[in-house]
PDB file of C-alpha atoms in Angstrom:
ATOM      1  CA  UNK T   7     171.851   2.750   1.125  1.00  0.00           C
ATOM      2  CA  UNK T   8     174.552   0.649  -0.114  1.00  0.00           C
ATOM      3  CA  UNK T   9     177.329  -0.510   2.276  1.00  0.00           C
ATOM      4  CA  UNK T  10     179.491  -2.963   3.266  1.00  0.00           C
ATOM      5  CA  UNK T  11     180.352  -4.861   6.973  1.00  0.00           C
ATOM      6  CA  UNK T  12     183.838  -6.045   7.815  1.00  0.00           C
ATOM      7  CA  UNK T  13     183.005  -7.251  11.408  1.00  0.00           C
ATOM      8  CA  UNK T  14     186.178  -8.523  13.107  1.00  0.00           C
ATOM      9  CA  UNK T  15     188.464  -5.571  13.636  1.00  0.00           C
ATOM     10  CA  UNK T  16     191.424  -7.732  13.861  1.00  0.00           C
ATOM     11  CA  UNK T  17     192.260 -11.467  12.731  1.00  0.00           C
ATOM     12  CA  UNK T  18     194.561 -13.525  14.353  1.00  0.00           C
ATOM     13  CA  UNK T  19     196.028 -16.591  12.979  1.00  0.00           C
ATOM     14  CA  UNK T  20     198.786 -18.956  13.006  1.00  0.00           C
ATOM     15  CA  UNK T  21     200.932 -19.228   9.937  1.00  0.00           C
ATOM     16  CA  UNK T  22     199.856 -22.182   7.363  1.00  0.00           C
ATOM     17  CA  UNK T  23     196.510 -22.160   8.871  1.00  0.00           C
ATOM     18  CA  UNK T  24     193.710 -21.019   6.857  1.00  0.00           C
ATOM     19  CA  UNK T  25     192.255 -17.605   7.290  1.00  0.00           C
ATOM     20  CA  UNK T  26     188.835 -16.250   7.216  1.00  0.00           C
ATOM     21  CA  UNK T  27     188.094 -12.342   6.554  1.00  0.00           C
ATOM     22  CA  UNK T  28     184.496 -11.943   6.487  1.00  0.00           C
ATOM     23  CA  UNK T  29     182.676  -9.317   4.794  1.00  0.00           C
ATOM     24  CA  UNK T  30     178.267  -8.775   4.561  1.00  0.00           C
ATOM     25  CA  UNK T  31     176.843  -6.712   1.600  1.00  0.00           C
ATOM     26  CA  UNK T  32     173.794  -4.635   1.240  1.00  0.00           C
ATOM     27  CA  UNK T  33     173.192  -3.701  -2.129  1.00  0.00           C
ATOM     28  CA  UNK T  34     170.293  -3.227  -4.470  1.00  0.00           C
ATOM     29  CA  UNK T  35     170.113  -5.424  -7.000  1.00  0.00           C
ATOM     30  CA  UNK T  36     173.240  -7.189  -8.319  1.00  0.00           C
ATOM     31  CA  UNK T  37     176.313  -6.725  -6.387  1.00  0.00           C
ATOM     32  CA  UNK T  38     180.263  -5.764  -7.831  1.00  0.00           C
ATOM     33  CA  UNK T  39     182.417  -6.862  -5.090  1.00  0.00           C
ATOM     34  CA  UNK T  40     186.037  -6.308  -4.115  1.00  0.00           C
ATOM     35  CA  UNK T  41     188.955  -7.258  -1.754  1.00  0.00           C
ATOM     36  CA  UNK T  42     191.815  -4.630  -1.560  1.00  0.00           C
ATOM     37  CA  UNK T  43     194.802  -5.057   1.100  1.00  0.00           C
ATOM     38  CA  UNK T  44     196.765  -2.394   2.366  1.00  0.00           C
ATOM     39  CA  UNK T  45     200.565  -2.575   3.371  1.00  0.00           C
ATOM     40  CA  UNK T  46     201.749   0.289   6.199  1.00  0.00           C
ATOM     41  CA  UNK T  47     202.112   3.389   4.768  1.00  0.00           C
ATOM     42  CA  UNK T  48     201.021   2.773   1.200  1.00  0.00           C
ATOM     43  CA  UNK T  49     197.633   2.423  -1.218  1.00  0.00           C
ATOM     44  CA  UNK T  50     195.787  -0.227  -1.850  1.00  0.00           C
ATOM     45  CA  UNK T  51     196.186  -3.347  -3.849  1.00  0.00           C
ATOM     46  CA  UNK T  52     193.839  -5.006  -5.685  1.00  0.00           C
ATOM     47  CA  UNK T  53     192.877  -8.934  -4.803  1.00  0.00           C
ATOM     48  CA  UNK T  54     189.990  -9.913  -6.256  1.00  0.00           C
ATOM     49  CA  UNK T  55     186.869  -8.965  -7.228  1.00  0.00           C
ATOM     50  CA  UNK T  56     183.156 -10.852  -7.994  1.00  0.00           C
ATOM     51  CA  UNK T  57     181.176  -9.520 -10.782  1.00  0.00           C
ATOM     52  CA  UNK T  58     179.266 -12.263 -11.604  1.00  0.00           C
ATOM     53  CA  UNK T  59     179.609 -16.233 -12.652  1.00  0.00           C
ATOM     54  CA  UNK T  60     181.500 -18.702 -10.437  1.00  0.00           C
ATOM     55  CA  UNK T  61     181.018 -17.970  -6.672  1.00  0.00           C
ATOM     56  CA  UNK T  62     184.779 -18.862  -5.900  1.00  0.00           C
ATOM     57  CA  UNK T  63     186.932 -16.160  -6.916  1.00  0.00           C
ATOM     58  CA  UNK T  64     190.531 -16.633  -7.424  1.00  0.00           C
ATOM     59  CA  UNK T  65     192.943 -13.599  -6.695  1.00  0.00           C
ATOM     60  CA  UNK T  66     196.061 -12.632  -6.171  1.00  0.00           C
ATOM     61  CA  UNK T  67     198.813 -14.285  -3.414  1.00  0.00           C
ATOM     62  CA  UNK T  68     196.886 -17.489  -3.434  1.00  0.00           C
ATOM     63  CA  UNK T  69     193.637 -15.585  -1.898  1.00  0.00           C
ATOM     64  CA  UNK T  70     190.123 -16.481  -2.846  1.00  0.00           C
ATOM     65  CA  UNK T  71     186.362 -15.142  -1.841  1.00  0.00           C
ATOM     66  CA  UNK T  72     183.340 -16.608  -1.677  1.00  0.00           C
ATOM     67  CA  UNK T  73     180.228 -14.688  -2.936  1.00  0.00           C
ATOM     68  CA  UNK T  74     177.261 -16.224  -0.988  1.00  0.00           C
ATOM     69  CA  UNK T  75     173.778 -14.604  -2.263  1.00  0.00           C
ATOM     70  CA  UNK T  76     171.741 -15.954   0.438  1.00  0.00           C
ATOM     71  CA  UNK T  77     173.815 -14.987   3.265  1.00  0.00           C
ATOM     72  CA  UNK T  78     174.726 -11.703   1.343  1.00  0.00           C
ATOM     73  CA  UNK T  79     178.402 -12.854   1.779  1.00  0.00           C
ATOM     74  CA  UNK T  80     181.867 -11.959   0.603  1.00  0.00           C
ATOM     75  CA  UNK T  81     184.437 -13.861   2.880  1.00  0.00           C
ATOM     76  CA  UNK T  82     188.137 -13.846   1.679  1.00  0.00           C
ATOM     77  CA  UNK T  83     189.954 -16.922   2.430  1.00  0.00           C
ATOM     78  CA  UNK T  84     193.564 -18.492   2.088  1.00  0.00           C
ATOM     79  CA  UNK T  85     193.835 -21.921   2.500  1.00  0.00           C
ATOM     80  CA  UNK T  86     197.627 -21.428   4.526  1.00  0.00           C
ATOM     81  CA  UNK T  87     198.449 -17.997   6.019  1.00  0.00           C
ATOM     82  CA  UNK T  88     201.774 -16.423   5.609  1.00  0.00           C
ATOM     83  CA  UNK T  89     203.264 -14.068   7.600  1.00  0.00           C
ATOM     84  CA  UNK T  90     203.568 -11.814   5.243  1.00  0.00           C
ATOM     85  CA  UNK T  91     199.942 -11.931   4.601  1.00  0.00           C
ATOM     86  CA  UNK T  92     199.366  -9.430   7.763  1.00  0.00           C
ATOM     87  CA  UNK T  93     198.128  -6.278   6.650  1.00  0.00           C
ATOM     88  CA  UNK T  94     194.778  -4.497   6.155  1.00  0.00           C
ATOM     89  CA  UNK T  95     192.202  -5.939   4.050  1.00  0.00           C
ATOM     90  CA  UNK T  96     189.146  -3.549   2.786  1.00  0.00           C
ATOM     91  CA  UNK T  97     185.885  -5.227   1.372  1.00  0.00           C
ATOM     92  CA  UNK T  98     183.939  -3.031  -1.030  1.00  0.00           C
ATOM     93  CA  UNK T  99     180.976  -2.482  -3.049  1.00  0.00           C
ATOM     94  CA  UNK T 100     180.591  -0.050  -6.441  1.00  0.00           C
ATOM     95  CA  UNK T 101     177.746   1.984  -5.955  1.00  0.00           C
ATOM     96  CA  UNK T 102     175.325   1.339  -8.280  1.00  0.00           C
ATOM     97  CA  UNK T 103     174.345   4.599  -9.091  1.00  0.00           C
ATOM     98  CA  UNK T 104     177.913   5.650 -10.056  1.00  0.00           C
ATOM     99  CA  UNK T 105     181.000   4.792 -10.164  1.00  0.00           C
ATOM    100  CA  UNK T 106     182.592   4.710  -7.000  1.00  0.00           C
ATOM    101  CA  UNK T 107     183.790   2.203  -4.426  1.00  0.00           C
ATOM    102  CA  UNK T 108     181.942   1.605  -1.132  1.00  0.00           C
ATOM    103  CA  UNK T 109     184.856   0.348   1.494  1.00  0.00           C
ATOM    104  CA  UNK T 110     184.226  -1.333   5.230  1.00  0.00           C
ATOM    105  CA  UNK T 111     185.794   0.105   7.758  1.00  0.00           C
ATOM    106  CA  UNK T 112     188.665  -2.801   7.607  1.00  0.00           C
ATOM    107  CA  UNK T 113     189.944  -5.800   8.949  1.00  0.00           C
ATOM    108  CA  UNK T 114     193.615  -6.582  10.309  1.00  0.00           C
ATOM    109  CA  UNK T 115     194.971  -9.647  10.093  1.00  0.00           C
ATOM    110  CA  UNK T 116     197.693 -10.763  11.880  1.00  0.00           C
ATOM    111  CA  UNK T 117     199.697 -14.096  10.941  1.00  0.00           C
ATOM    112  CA  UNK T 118     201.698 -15.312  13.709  1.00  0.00           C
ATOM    113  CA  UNK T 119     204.863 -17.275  12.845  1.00  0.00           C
TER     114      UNK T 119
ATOM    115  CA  UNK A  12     206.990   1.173 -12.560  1.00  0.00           C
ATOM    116  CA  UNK A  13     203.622   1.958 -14.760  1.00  0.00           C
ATOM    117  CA  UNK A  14     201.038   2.005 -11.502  1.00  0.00           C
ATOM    118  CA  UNK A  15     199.242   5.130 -10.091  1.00  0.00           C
ATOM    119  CA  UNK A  16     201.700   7.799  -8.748  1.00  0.00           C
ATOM    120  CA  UNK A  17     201.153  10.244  -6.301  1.00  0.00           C
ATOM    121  CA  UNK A  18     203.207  14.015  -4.874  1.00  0.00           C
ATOM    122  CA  UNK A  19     203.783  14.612  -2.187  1.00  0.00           C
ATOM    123  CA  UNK A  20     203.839  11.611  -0.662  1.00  0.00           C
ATOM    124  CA  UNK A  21     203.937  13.793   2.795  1.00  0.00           C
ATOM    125  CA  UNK A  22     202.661  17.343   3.458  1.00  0.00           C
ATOM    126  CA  UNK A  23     202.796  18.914   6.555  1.00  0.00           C
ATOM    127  CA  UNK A  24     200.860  22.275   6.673  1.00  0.00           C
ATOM    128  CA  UNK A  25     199.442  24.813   8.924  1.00  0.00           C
ATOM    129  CA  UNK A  26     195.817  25.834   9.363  1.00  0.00           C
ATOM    130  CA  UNK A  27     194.755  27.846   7.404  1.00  0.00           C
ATOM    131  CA  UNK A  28     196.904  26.990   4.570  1.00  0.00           C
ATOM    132  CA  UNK A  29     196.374  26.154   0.733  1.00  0.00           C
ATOM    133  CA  UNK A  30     197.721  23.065  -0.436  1.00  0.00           C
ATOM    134  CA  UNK A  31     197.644  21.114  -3.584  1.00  0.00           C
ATOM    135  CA  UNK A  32     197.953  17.380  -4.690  1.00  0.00           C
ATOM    136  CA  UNK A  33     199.071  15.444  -7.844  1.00  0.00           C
ATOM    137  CA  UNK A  34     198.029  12.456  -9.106  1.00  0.00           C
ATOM    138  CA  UNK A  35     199.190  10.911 -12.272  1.00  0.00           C
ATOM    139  CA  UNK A  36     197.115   7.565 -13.300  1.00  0.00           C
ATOM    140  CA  UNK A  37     198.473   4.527 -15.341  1.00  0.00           C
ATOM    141  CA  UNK A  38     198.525   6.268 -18.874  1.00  0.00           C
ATOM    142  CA  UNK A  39     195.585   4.433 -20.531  1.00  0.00           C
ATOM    143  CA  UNK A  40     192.986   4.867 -18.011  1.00  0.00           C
ATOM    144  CA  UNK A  41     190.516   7.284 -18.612  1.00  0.00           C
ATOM    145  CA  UNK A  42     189.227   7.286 -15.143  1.00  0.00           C
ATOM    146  CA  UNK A  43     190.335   8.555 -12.196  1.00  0.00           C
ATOM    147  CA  UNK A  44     189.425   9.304  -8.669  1.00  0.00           C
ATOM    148  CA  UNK A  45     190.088  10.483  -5.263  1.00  0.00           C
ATOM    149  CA  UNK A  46     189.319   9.324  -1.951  1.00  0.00           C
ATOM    150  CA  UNK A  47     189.910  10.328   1.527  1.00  0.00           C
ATOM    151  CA  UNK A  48     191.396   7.774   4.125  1.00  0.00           C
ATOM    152  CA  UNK A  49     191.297   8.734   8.088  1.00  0.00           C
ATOM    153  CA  UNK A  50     192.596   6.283  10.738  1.00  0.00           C
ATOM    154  CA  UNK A  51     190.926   3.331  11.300  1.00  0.00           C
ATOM    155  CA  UNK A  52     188.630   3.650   8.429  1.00  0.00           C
ATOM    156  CA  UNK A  53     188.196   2.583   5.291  1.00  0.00           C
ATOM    157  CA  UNK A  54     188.542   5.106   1.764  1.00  0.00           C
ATOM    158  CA  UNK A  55     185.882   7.507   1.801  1.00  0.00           C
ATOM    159  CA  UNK A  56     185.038   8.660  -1.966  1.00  0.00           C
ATOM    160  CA  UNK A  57     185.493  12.249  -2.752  1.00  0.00           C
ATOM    161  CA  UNK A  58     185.478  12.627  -6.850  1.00  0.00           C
ATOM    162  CA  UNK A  59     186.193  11.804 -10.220  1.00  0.00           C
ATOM    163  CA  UNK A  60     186.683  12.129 -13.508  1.00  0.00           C
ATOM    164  CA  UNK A  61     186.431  10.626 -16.996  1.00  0.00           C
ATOM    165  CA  UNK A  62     188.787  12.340 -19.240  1.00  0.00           C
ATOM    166  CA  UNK A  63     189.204  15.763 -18.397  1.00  0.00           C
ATOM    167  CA  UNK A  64     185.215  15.855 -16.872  1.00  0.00           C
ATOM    168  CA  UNK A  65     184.355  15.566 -13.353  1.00  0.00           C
ATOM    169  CA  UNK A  66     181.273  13.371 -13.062  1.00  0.00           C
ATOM    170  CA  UNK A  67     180.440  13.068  -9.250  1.00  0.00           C
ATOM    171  CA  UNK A  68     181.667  15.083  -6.325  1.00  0.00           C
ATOM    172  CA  UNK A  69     181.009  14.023  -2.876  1.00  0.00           C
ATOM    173  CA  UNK A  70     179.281  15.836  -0.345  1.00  0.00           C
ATOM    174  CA  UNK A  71     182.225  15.340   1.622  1.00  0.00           C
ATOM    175  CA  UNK A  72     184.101  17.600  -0.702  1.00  0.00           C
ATOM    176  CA  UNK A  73     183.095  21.098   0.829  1.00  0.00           C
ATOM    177  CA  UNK A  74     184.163  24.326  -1.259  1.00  0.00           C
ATOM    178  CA  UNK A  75     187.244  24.437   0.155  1.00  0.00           C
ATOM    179  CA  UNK A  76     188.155  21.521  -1.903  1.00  0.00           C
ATOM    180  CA  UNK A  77     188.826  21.501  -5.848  1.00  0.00           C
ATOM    181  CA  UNK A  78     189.556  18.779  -8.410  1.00  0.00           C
ATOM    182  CA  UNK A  79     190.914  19.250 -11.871  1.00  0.00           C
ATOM    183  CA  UNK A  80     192.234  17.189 -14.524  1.00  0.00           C
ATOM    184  CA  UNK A  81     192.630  19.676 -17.417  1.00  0.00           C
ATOM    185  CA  UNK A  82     194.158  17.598 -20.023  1.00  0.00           C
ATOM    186  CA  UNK A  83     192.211  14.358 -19.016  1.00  0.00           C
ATOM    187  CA  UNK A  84     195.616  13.297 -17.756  1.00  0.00           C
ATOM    188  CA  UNK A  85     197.417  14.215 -14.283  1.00  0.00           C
ATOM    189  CA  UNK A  86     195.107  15.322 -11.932  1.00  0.00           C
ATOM    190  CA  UNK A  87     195.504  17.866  -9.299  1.00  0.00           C
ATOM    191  CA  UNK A  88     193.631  18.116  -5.936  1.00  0.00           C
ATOM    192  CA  UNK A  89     193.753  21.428  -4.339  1.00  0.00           C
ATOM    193  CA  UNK A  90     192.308  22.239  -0.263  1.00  0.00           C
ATOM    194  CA  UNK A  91     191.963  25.993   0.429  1.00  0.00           C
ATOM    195  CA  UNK A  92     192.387  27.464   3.927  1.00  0.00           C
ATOM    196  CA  UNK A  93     192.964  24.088   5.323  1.00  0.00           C
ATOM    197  CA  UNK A  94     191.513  22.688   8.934  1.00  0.00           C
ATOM    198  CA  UNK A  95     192.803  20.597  11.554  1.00  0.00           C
ATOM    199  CA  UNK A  96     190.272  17.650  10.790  1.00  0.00           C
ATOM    200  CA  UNK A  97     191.260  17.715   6.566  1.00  0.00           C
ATOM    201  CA  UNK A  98     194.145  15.960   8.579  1.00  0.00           C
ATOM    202  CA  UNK A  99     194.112  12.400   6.177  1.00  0.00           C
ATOM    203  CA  UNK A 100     195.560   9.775   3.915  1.00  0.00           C
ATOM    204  CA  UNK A 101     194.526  11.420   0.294  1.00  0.00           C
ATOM    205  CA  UNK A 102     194.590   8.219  -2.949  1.00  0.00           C
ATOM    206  CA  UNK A 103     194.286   8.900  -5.972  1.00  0.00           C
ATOM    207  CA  UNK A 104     193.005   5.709  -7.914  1.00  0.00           C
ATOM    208  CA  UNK A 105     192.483   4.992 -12.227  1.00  0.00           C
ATOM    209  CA  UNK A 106     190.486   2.655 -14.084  1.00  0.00           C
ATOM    210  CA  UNK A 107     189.881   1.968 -17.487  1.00  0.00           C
ATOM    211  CA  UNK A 108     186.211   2.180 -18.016  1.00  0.00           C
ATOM    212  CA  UNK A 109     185.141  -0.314 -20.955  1.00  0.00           C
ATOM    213  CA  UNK A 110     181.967  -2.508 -19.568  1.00  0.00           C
ATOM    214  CA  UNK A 111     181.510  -3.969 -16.784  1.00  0.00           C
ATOM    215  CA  UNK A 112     183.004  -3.050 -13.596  1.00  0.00           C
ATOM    216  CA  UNK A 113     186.312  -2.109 -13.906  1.00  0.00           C
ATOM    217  CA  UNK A 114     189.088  -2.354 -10.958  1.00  0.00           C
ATOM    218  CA  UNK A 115     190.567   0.642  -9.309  1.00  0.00           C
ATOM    219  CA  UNK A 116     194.370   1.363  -8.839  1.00  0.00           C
ATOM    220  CA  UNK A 117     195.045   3.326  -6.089  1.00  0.00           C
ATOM    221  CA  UNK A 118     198.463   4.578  -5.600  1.00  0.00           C
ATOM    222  CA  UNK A 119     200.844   5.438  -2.602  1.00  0.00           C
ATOM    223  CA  UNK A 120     198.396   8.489  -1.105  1.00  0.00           C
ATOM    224  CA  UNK A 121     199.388  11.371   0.153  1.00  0.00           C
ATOM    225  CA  UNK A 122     199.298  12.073   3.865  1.00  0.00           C
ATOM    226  CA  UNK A 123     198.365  15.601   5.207  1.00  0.00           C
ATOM    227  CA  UNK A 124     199.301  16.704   8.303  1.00  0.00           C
ATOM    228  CA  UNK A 125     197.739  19.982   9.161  1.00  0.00           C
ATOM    229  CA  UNK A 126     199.178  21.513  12.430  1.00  0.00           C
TER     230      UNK A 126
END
């Protein structure tokens, strides 16, 4: 089965520090890869997403990910944290079978000023 | 403002209970889709369509629960004889399927509250 692992519940960091939101895949074959971020109260945005090509992706606010094949990787990164970075971020996967997103369960990250 | 739109933005609703959502996608997209969101998790897919032809329903989406975008358009999401545990965010998202893998746009959601 196809899913995705967000394993840090919450994320902690100072602002202008970088920040780290890991994601792991499991997928069959090729992956198509996503970042989404959620404000309170409201949908998701789209950041970024990895369908193939260069393994840095560049996104939205200044964010980035990583696609690492080996270490069946997705980390989204910011090289200096803003306070009004803190939200919810959601990794995801597209099924391959159809077309439909595969979401972890979520991390928070919280920038402290 | 062009993006996905969703009413109500709130329902609150008693067991047992029919209610019905709208979603209207960003006009050129010929794909849309639902999801269910409950606390502390991440979207859960429930259906969609391209055009006015649902393609996948999840096993998630019991018979109580009906999708239909008649005019490959707006899109309406309808629970029967709702239950305490259909309690949940409800996003809508659209995409415009060319090649590749297009990016969903989800809009606001709709939260149900059934009491």
């Amino acid at each position: 089965a196809q899913s995705v692992a967000q394993p840090e519940d919450q994320v902690n960091v100072a602002e202008g520090n970088p920040l780290t939101v890991k994601c792991t895949y499991s997928v069959s074959g090729n992956p198509y890869l996503f970042w989404y971020v959620q404000y309170p109260n409201r949908g998701l945005q789209f950041l970024l997403k990895y369908i193939t090509g260069d393994n840095l992706v560049k996104g939205s606010y200044g964010f980035e990910a990583e696609f690492n094949k080996s270490q069946t990787s997705f980390h989204l990164k910011k090289p200096s944290a803003l306070v009004s970075d803190s939200a919810l971020y959601f990794c995801a996967v597209r099924d391959i079978w159809a077309d439909k997103l595969i979401f972890g369960t979520g991390t928070r990250l919280q920038v402290f000023p | 403002d062009t993006g996905v739109s969703q009413d109500p933005r709130h329902k609150i609703t008693k067991r047992g209970q029919n209610v019905t959502f709208r979603c209207d996608p960003i006009s050129e997209h010929n794909r849309l889709y639902w999801y269910r969101q409950t606390l502390g998790q991440g979207p859960e897919f429930l259906t969609y369509f391209q055009n006015e032809a649902q393609l996948e329903k999840s096993r998630l989406l019991s018979d109580r629960f009906s999708a239909e975008r008649p005019k490959g358009s707006f899109s309406t999401l309808e629970i029967q004889r709702t239950e305490q545990g259909d309690s949940a965010m409800y996003l809508c998202a659209s995409s415009q399927r060319t090649s590749g893998s297009g990016e969903q746009y989800f809009g606001p959601g709709t939260r149900l509250t059934v009491t």
